[in-house]
């Protein structure tokens, strides 16, 4: 018994590493880093994060989230058909390749895959790809509840990912205002993966645990699979600093996740509720992205030149500026006792004391604070500050 289960788990892991979606997503994580670095060098002649940062983030899997959701799936016995996972791979790959990461939200890819297969079953349609026949499945046998609960849990993971990755990968982009002055917008685009164990129809494990609650979708070859759920997001911010924007964005997605979970539980009694929940939630998720995009379409910029000092557009990691706690959107009013209004004046003021700098800063709450730090010979000549004039 135990040997068979161990072999089945190992086979599930093998299917994970053989999944093409994993490698396509990893390739685009590298491509994201390349594009970001190229963009930052264009505007500031230096990159902020290493070009491999997106790939590193992609590979740095949050195993705790994966474990919790996988345990829930296995404990409850949420079964999904092979057709669903295969179509989900195709939909996720397509959303990744077209490079519109609004479509990579788990609720969107799941809703599309589920709707296609449920619609095929309803109209009695089938199609064959690479000798595999997609027959569809009815939402009335528990599939609607399973998929809705799965989507809700993954939306919670997405909300957390947006809150953490959004500010980190927010890359400053210089734009011109209507008055012809330079200002900064922030573009954040990232991709992640969550490996999840799924039960698929079969007897490899159920034969030993007959009380395992699962619904029948027909005999298949395997009963366990480790699946890479790939999801991503993209957003441009202008009027709101990333540090404030992404927590709000994340909260909206988290509220949607709660609604999806409620709909999933209700579909246990009324399966059609699960279908309505999935389709409605996918539309709402796209609407959330559109809503925040429209909110940021304004003539106001959070980071634009000021007459009261030099505004910070970005801070290089591990630089004196970061060690002093400087962040984008703060205004530097004095450097080593000298008032500064331009980038060149700031650089000249830094030379007053090349080994030590003292700054007077106006923070986001319009409160003045002081910061100082030792400057070493190998530090960035602007102490790690990216500025806009």
Short mmCIF file of C-alpha atoms in Angstrom, two decimals:
data_model
loop_
_atom_site.label_atom_id
_atom_site.label_comp_id
_atom_site.label_asym_id
_atom_site.label_seq_id
_atom_site.Cartn_x
_atom_site.Cartn_y
_atom_site.Cartn_z
CA UNK A 1 0.00 0.00 0.00
CA UNK A 2 2.58 2.56 1.11
CA UNK A 3 4.96 1.71 -1.73
CA UNK A 4 2.19 2.28 -4.29
CA UNK A 5 1.30 5.63 -2.77
CA UNK A 6 4.96 6.73 -2.65
CA UNK A 7 5.39 5.73 -6.30
CA UNK A 8 2.24 7.67 -7.18
CA UNK A 9 3.59 10.79 -5.42
CA UNK A 10 6.93 10.46 -7.24
CA UNK A 11 5.08 10.09 -10.53
CA UNK A 12 3.11 13.24 -9.71
CA UNK A 13 6.36 15.15 -9.14
CA UNK A 14 7.74 13.80 -12.41
CA UNK A 15 4.69 15.09 -14.26
CA UNK A 16 5.31 18.48 -12.63
CA UNK A 17 8.87 18.80 -13.96
CA UNK A 18 7.74 17.60 -17.39
CA UNK A 19 4.98 20.21 -17.67
CA UNK A 20 5.78 22.64 -20.53
CA UNK A 21 3.89 25.44 -18.79
CA UNK A 22 6.56 25.56 -16.08
CA UNK A 23 9.38 26.20 -18.56
CA UNK A 24 7.46 28.64 -20.72
CA UNK A 25 6.59 30.68 -17.63
CA UNK A 26 10.23 30.56 -16.46
CA UNK A 27 11.36 31.82 -19.87
CA UNK A 28 8.97 34.76 -19.66
CA UNK A 29 10.18 35.51 -16.13
CA UNK A 30 13.67 35.92 -17.62
CA UNK A 31 12.23 38.05 -20.43
CA UNK A 32 10.47 40.29 -17.90
CA UNK A 33 13.78 40.92 -16.15
CA UNK A 34 15.51 41.69 -19.45
CA UNK A 35 12.84 44.21 -20.47
CA UNK A 36 12.83 45.88 -17.06
CA UNK A 37 16.61 46.30 -16.95
CA UNK A 38 16.64 47.62 -20.50
CA UNK A 39 13.93 50.14 -19.60
CA UNK A 40 15.70 51.29 -16.43
CA UNK A 41 19.02 51.73 -18.22
CA UNK A 42 17.26 53.78 -20.89
CA UNK A 43 15.82 56.26 -18.39
CA UNK A 44 18.36 56.20 -15.56
CA UNK A 45 21.47 54.57 -17.11
CA UNK A 46 21.49 51.97 -14.35
CA UNK A 47 19.35 48.99 -13.40
CA UNK A 48 17.61 48.87 -10.03
CA UNK A 49 17.25 45.13 -9.50
CA UNK A 50 19.33 42.36 -10.99
CA UNK A 51 18.05 41.14 -14.35
CA UNK A 52 17.51 37.68 -12.87
CA UNK A 53 15.29 38.99 -10.05
CA UNK A 54 12.02 38.02 -11.76
CA UNK A 55 13.27 34.49 -12.39
CA UNK A 56 14.57 34.22 -8.83
CA UNK A 57 11.17 35.34 -7.54
CA UNK A 58 9.46 32.84 -9.85
CA UNK A 59 11.61 29.95 -8.61
CA UNK A 60 11.34 30.99 -4.96
CA UNK A 61 8.14 29.05 -4.41
CA UNK A 62 6.15 29.69 -1.26
CA UNK A 63 5.92 26.07 -0.21
CA UNK A 64 3.78 26.88 2.81
CA UNK A 65 0.96 28.21 0.61
CA UNK A 66 1.35 25.25 -1.75
CA UNK A 67 1.29 22.80 1.14
CA UNK A 68 -1.79 24.31 2.81
CA UNK A 69 -3.87 24.34 -0.37
CA UNK A 70 -2.65 20.88 -1.42
CA UNK A 71 -3.55 19.43 2.00
CA UNK A 72 -7.02 20.96 1.75
CA UNK A 73 -7.49 19.54 -1.75
CA UNK A 74 -6.36 16.07 -0.70
CA UNK A 75 -8.16 16.06 2.65
CA UNK A 76 -11.50 17.20 1.24
CA UNK A 77 -11.08 15.07 -1.84
CA UNK A 78 -11.52 17.77 -4.49
CA UNK A 79 -11.24 15.85 -7.75
CA UNK A 80 -10.57 17.47 -11.13
CA UNK A 81 -10.67 15.75 -14.54
CA UNK A 82 -7.63 15.39 -16.77
CA UNK A 83 -9.36 17.46 -19.45
CA UNK A 84 -9.57 20.43 -17.10
CA UNK A 85 -5.86 20.41 -16.23
CA UNK A 86 -4.80 19.93 -19.85
CA UNK A 87 -6.99 22.76 -21.07
CA UNK A 88 -5.80 24.92 -18.16
CA UNK A 89 -2.22 24.36 -19.36
CA UNK A 90 -3.17 25.51 -22.87
CA UNK A 91 -5.07 28.58 -21.64
CA UNK A 92 -2.24 29.57 -19.26
CA UNK A 93 0.39 29.16 -21.97
CA UNK A 94 -1.67 31.29 -24.36
CA UNK A 95 -2.18 34.03 -21.75
CA UNK A 96 1.56 34.00 -21.03
CA UNK A 97 2.60 34.14 -24.69
CA UNK A 98 0.28 37.03 -25.60
CA UNK A 99 2.01 38.80 -22.68
CA UNK A 100 -1.21 40.27 -21.25
CA UNK A 101 -0.85 39.24 -17.64
CA UNK A 102 -4.32 40.52 -16.70
CA UNK A 103 -5.42 37.22 -18.26
CA UNK A 104 -3.06 35.24 -16.04
CA UNK A 105 -5.16 35.70 -12.93
CA UNK A 106 -6.10 32.19 -11.72
CA UNK A 107 -9.81 33.01 -11.70
CA UNK A 108 -9.63 34.00 -15.39
CA UNK A 109 -7.71 30.95 -16.61
CA UNK A 110 -9.80 28.61 -14.44
CA UNK A 111 -13.11 30.17 -15.51
CA UNK A 112 -12.21 29.95 -19.21
CA UNK A 113 -11.11 26.31 -18.94
CA UNK A 114 -14.14 25.31 -16.89
CA UNK A 115 -16.62 27.16 -19.13
CA UNK A 116 -15.24 25.56 -22.29
CA UNK A 117 -15.46 22.03 -20.91
CA UNK A 118 -18.86 22.53 -19.25
CA UNK A 119 -20.16 24.04 -22.49
CA UNK A 120 -18.83 21.08 -24.49
CA UNK A 121 -20.66 18.67 -22.20
CA UNK A 122 -23.86 20.70 -22.41
CA UNK A 123 -23.85 20.77 -26.23
CA UNK A 124 -22.42 17.25 -26.59
CA UNK A 125 -19.28 18.39 -28.42
CA UNK A 126 -15.79 16.82 -28.39
CA UNK A 127 -12.45 17.56 -29.99
CA UNK A 128 -9.15 15.69 -30.20
CA UNK A 129 -5.64 17.09 -29.79
CA UNK A 130 -2.51 14.92 -29.89
CA UNK A 131 -4.58 11.73 -29.55
CA UNK A 132 -6.34 13.06 -26.43
CA UNK A 133 -10.09 13.55 -26.73
CA UNK A 134 -11.68 16.39 -24.78
CA UNK A 135 -15.23 15.35 -23.94
CA UNK A 136 -16.15 18.00 -21.41
CA UNK A 137 -17.83 17.35 -18.06
CA UNK A 138 -21.04 18.31 -16.35
CA UNK A 139 -20.95 20.97 -13.65
CA UNK A 140 -23.68 19.15 -11.73
CA UNK A 141 -21.56 16.29 -10.38
CA UNK A 142 -19.54 18.44 -7.97
CA UNK A 143 -17.14 19.95 -10.49
CA UNK A 144 -18.53 23.46 -10.03
CA UNK A 145 -17.88 23.35 -6.28
CA UNK A 146 -14.40 21.90 -6.72
CA UNK A 147 -13.28 24.45 -9.28
CA UNK A 148 -14.86 27.42 -7.47
CA UNK A 149 -13.19 26.53 -4.16
CA UNK A 150 -9.89 26.03 -5.96
CA UNK A 151 -10.20 29.42 -7.68
CA UNK A 152 -11.03 31.13 -4.39
CA UNK A 153 -7.97 29.72 -2.63
CA UNK A 154 -5.71 30.69 -5.52
CA UNK A 155 -7.13 34.21 -5.56
CA UNK A 156 -6.01 34.57 -1.94
CA UNK A 157 -2.50 33.55 -3.04
CA UNK A 158 -2.69 36.04 -5.92
CA UNK A 159 -3.73 38.85 -3.56
CA UNK A 160 -0.72 38.19 -1.36
CA UNK A 161 1.57 37.98 -4.38
CA UNK A 162 0.35 41.36 -5.67
CA UNK A 163 0.89 42.98 -2.27
CA UNK A 164 4.48 41.73 -2.05
CA UNK A 165 5.68 41.67 -5.66
CA UNK A 166 3.88 44.81 -6.84
CA UNK A 167 6.01 47.38 -4.95
CA UNK A 168 9.18 45.33 -5.33
CA UNK A 169 9.09 45.18 -9.13
CA UNK A 170 7.60 48.65 -9.63
CA UNK A 171 10.03 50.06 -12.18
CA UNK A 172 10.17 53.87 -12.70
CA UNK A 173 9.45 55.12 -16.20
CA UNK A 174 10.10 58.73 -17.19
CA UNK A 175 7.24 60.43 -19.03
CA UNK A 176 6.58 63.97 -20.14
CA UNK A 177 3.69 65.89 -18.67
CA UNK A 178 1.42 68.08 -20.80
CA UNK A 179 3.63 70.99 -19.83
CA UNK A 180 6.67 69.22 -21.24
CA UNK A 181 8.28 68.44 -17.89
CA UNK A 182 9.61 65.04 -16.85
CA UNK A 183 7.61 62.97 -14.39
CA UNK A 184 7.65 59.33 -13.29
CA UNK A 185 5.18 56.49 -13.58
CA UNK A 186 5.78 53.00 -12.18
CA UNK A 187 5.24 49.81 -14.13
CA UNK A 188 5.07 46.48 -12.35
CA UNK A 189 4.72 43.14 -14.12
CA UNK A 190 5.51 39.79 -12.57
CA UNK A 191 4.78 36.08 -12.80
CA UNK A 192 4.68 33.34 -10.18
CA UNK A 193 3.92 29.65 -9.77
CA UNK A 194 2.17 27.61 -7.09
CA UNK A 195 2.65 23.80 -7.25
CA UNK A 196 -0.49 21.98 -6.14
CA UNK A 197 -1.27 18.31 -5.68
CA UNK A 198 -4.49 17.30 -7.41
CA UNK A 199 -6.60 14.19 -7.32
CA UNK A 200 -7.58 13.03 -10.79
CA UNK A 201 -9.92 10.08 -11.49
CA UNK A 202 -8.29 6.69 -11.01
CA UNK A 203 -7.78 3.80 -8.60
CA UNK A 204 -4.09 4.04 -7.70
CA UNK A 205 -4.84 5.52 -4.28
CA UNK A 206 -8.60 5.22 -3.87
CA UNK A 207 -8.28 1.43 -3.87
CA UNK A 208 -6.49 1.70 -0.50
CA UNK A 209 -8.66 4.50 0.91
CA UNK A 210 -12.19 3.66 -0.24
CA UNK A 211 -13.78 6.26 2.02
CA UNK A 212 -11.89 9.07 0.29
CA UNK A 213 -14.66 11.51 -0.80
CA UNK A 214 -14.37 11.86 -4.55
CA UNK A 215 -16.88 11.94 -7.39
CA UNK A 216 -16.51 9.70 -10.42
CA UNK A 217 -15.48 11.21 -13.74
CA UNK A 218 -14.51 7.98 -15.46
CA UNK A 219 -11.49 5.70 -15.25
CA UNK A 220 -8.13 7.35 -15.99
CA UNK A 221 -4.52 6.28 -15.74
CA UNK A 222 -3.38 8.30 -12.75
CA UNK A 223 -4.92 9.42 -9.50
CA UNK A 224 -2.46 12.09 -8.35
CA UNK A 225 -0.70 14.93 -10.13
CA UNK A 226 1.47 17.88 -9.06
CA UNK A 227 0.36 20.81 -11.17
CA UNK A 228 2.15 24.19 -11.61
CA UNK A 229 -0.47 26.91 -11.30
CA UNK A 230 1.05 29.91 -13.06
CA UNK A 231 -0.38 33.36 -12.49
CA UNK A 232 0.74 36.93 -12.97
CA UNK A 233 -0.30 40.57 -12.97
CA UNK A 234 0.66 43.88 -14.53
CA UNK A 235 -0.20 47.43 -13.57
CA UNK A 236 0.94 50.99 -14.20
CA UNK A 237 0.71 53.57 -11.41
CA UNK A 238 0.99 57.31 -11.81
CA UNK A 239 -0.96 59.28 -9.23
CA UNK A 240 -0.35 56.77 -6.41
CA UNK A 241 3.01 55.57 -5.16
CA UNK A 242 3.45 51.77 -5.47
CA UNK A 243 3.87 51.37 -1.72
CA UNK A 244 0.28 52.58 -1.26
CA UNK A 245 -1.25 51.40 -4.53
CA UNK A 246 -0.61 47.66 -4.35
CA UNK A 247 -1.99 47.06 -0.85
CA UNK A 248 -5.32 48.58 -2.04
CA UNK A 249 -5.22 46.53 -5.22
CA UNK A 250 -4.44 43.41 -3.19
CA UNK A 251 -7.36 44.03 -0.81
CA UNK A 252 -9.78 44.20 -3.73
CA UNK A 253 -8.56 40.84 -5.03
CA UNK A 254 -8.74 39.36 -1.53
CA UNK A 255 -12.38 40.47 -1.12
CA UNK A 256 -13.16 38.86 -4.48
CA UNK A 257 -11.50 35.66 -3.26
CA UNK A 258 -13.81 35.54 -0.24
CA UNK A 259 -16.86 35.95 -2.44
CA UNK A 260 -15.68 33.12 -4.69
CA UNK A 261 -15.19 30.82 -1.70
CA UNK A 262 -18.70 31.60 -0.47
CA UNK A 263 -20.07 30.87 -3.94
CA UNK A 264 -18.12 27.63 -4.06
CA UNK A 265 -19.58 26.45 -0.77
CA UNK A 266 -23.08 27.42 -1.88
CA UNK A 267 -22.63 25.40 -5.09
CA UNK A 268 -22.57 22.24 -2.96
CA UNK A 269 -26.32 22.69 -2.68
CA UNK A 270 -26.97 24.49 -5.99
CA UNK A 271 -24.29 23.60 -8.59
CA UNK A 272 -25.36 26.40 -10.93
CA UNK A 273 -24.24 28.91 -8.29
CA UNK A 274 -20.67 27.69 -8.77
CA UNK A 275 -20.85 28.30 -12.53
CA UNK A 276 -22.27 31.79 -12.03
CA UNK A 277 -19.63 32.50 -9.38
CA UNK A 278 -16.73 31.51 -11.64
CA UNK A 279 -17.88 33.50 -14.66
CA UNK A 280 -18.88 36.55 -12.62
CA UNK A 281 -15.64 36.49 -10.61
CA UNK A 282 -13.52 36.30 -13.78
CA UNK A 283 -15.31 39.36 -15.16
CA UNK A 284 -14.97 41.18 -11.83
CA UNK A 285 -11.26 40.37 -11.66
CA UNK A 286 -10.70 41.95 -15.08
CA UNK A 287 -12.88 44.87 -13.98
CA UNK A 288 -10.68 45.39 -10.90
CA UNK A 289 -7.63 45.72 -13.15
CA UNK A 290 -9.51 48.10 -15.46
CA UNK A 291 -10.84 50.14 -12.55
CA UNK A 292 -7.39 50.76 -11.07
CA UNK A 293 -5.98 51.43 -14.52
CA UNK A 294 -8.59 54.14 -15.09
CA UNK A 295 -7.95 55.54 -11.60
CA UNK A 296 -4.30 56.03 -12.51
CA UNK A 297 -5.11 57.71 -15.84
CA UNK A 298 -4.81 61.28 -14.67
CA UNK A 299 -2.68 64.35 -15.23
CA UNK A 300 -1.47 64.11 -11.64
CA UNK A 301 1.86 62.45 -10.93
CA UNK A 302 2.98 61.26 -7.52
CA UNK A 303 6.61 61.83 -8.57
CA UNK A 304 7.24 65.04 -10.52
CA UNK A 305 9.73 67.93 -10.16
CA UNK A 306 8.98 70.27 -7.26
CA UNK A 307 10.08 73.76 -6.39
CA UNK A 308 10.70 72.75 -2.76
CA UNK A 309 13.51 70.23 -3.40
CA UNK A 310 14.56 67.13 -5.31
CA UNK A 311 12.00 64.31 -5.42
CA UNK A 312 13.17 60.69 -5.28
CA UNK A 313 12.07 58.45 -8.17
CA UNK A 314 13.76 55.30 -6.90
CA UNK A 315 16.42 53.88 -4.58
CA UNK A 316 19.07 51.33 -5.47
CA UNK A 317 19.23 48.22 -3.25
CA UNK A 318 22.02 48.07 -0.65
CA UNK A 319 22.95 51.71 -1.29
CA UNK A 320 23.50 54.43 1.33
CA UNK A 321 20.11 55.87 0.34
CA UNK A 322 18.37 52.58 1.15
CA UNK A 323 20.27 52.26 4.42
CA UNK A 324 19.06 55.74 5.37
CA UNK A 325 15.48 54.60 4.76
CA UNK A 326 14.88 56.84 1.75
CA UNK A 327 11.96 55.81 -0.45
CA UNK A 328 10.41 56.92 -3.72
CA UNK A 329 8.20 59.98 -3.40
CA UNK A 330 10.15 61.62 -0.59
CA UNK A 331 11.65 65.06 -1.19
CA UNK A 332 15.26 65.95 -0.37
CA UNK A 333 15.39 69.60 0.75
CA UNK A 334 18.93 69.93 2.04
CA UNK A 335 22.19 68.01 1.55
CA UNK A 336 25.05 68.69 3.96
CA UNK A 337 23.32 71.90 5.00
CA UNK A 338 22.85 73.23 1.45
CA UNK A 339 19.42 73.61 -0.14
CA UNK A 340 19.04 71.64 -3.35
CA UNK A 341 16.49 72.08 -6.14
CA UNK A 342 18.03 70.11 -9.01
CA UNK A 343 19.94 66.88 -9.54
CA UNK A 344 23.16 68.74 -10.30
CA UNK A 345 22.84 70.80 -7.12
CA UNK A 346 22.35 67.62 -5.11
CA UNK A 347 25.48 66.10 -6.61
CA UNK A 348 27.51 69.25 -5.88
CA UNK A 349 26.24 69.31 -2.29
CA UNK A 350 27.31 65.68 -1.81
CA UNK A 351 30.88 66.70 -2.65
CA UNK A 352 30.94 69.07 0.32
CA UNK A 353 31.61 66.05 2.47
CA UNK A 354 32.44 63.10 0.21
CA UNK A 355 32.76 60.69 3.15
CA UNK A 356 29.56 61.53 4.95
CA UNK A 357 26.18 62.93 3.92
CA UNK A 358 23.44 64.54 5.97
CA UNK A 359 20.01 64.97 4.45
CA UNK A 360 16.90 66.90 5.35
CA UNK A 361 13.91 65.04 3.93
CA UNK A 362 10.22 65.76 3.54
CA UNK A 363 8.42 62.42 3.90
CA UNK A 364 5.05 61.27 2.52
CA UNK A 365 3.24 62.82 5.50
CA UNK A 366 4.90 66.22 4.78
CA UNK A 367 6.96 65.88 7.94
CA UNK A 368 10.63 66.82 7.98
CA UNK A 369 13.13 64.20 9.10
CA UNK A 370 16.90 64.01 9.13
CA UNK A 371 19.05 61.16 7.81
CA UNK A 372 22.77 60.64 7.58
CA UNK A 373 25.16 57.93 6.48
CA UNK A 374 28.80 57.25 5.73
CA UNK A 375 29.59 57.20 2.00
CA UNK A 376 32.28 54.80 0.78
CA UNK A 377 34.37 55.16 -2.36
CA UNK A 378 32.62 52.26 -4.10
CA UNK A 379 29.11 53.61 -3.45
CA UNK A 380 26.99 55.07 -6.24
CA UNK A 381 28.02 58.68 -6.81
CA UNK A 382 24.44 59.83 -6.02
CA UNK A 383 24.33 57.55 -2.94
CA UNK A 384 21.96 55.25 -4.82
CA UNK A 385 19.27 57.77 -5.67
CA UNK A 386 17.28 57.88 -8.90
CA UNK A 387 16.01 61.40 -9.42
CA UNK A 388 13.74 63.24 -11.82
CA UNK A 389 14.21 66.81 -13.01
#
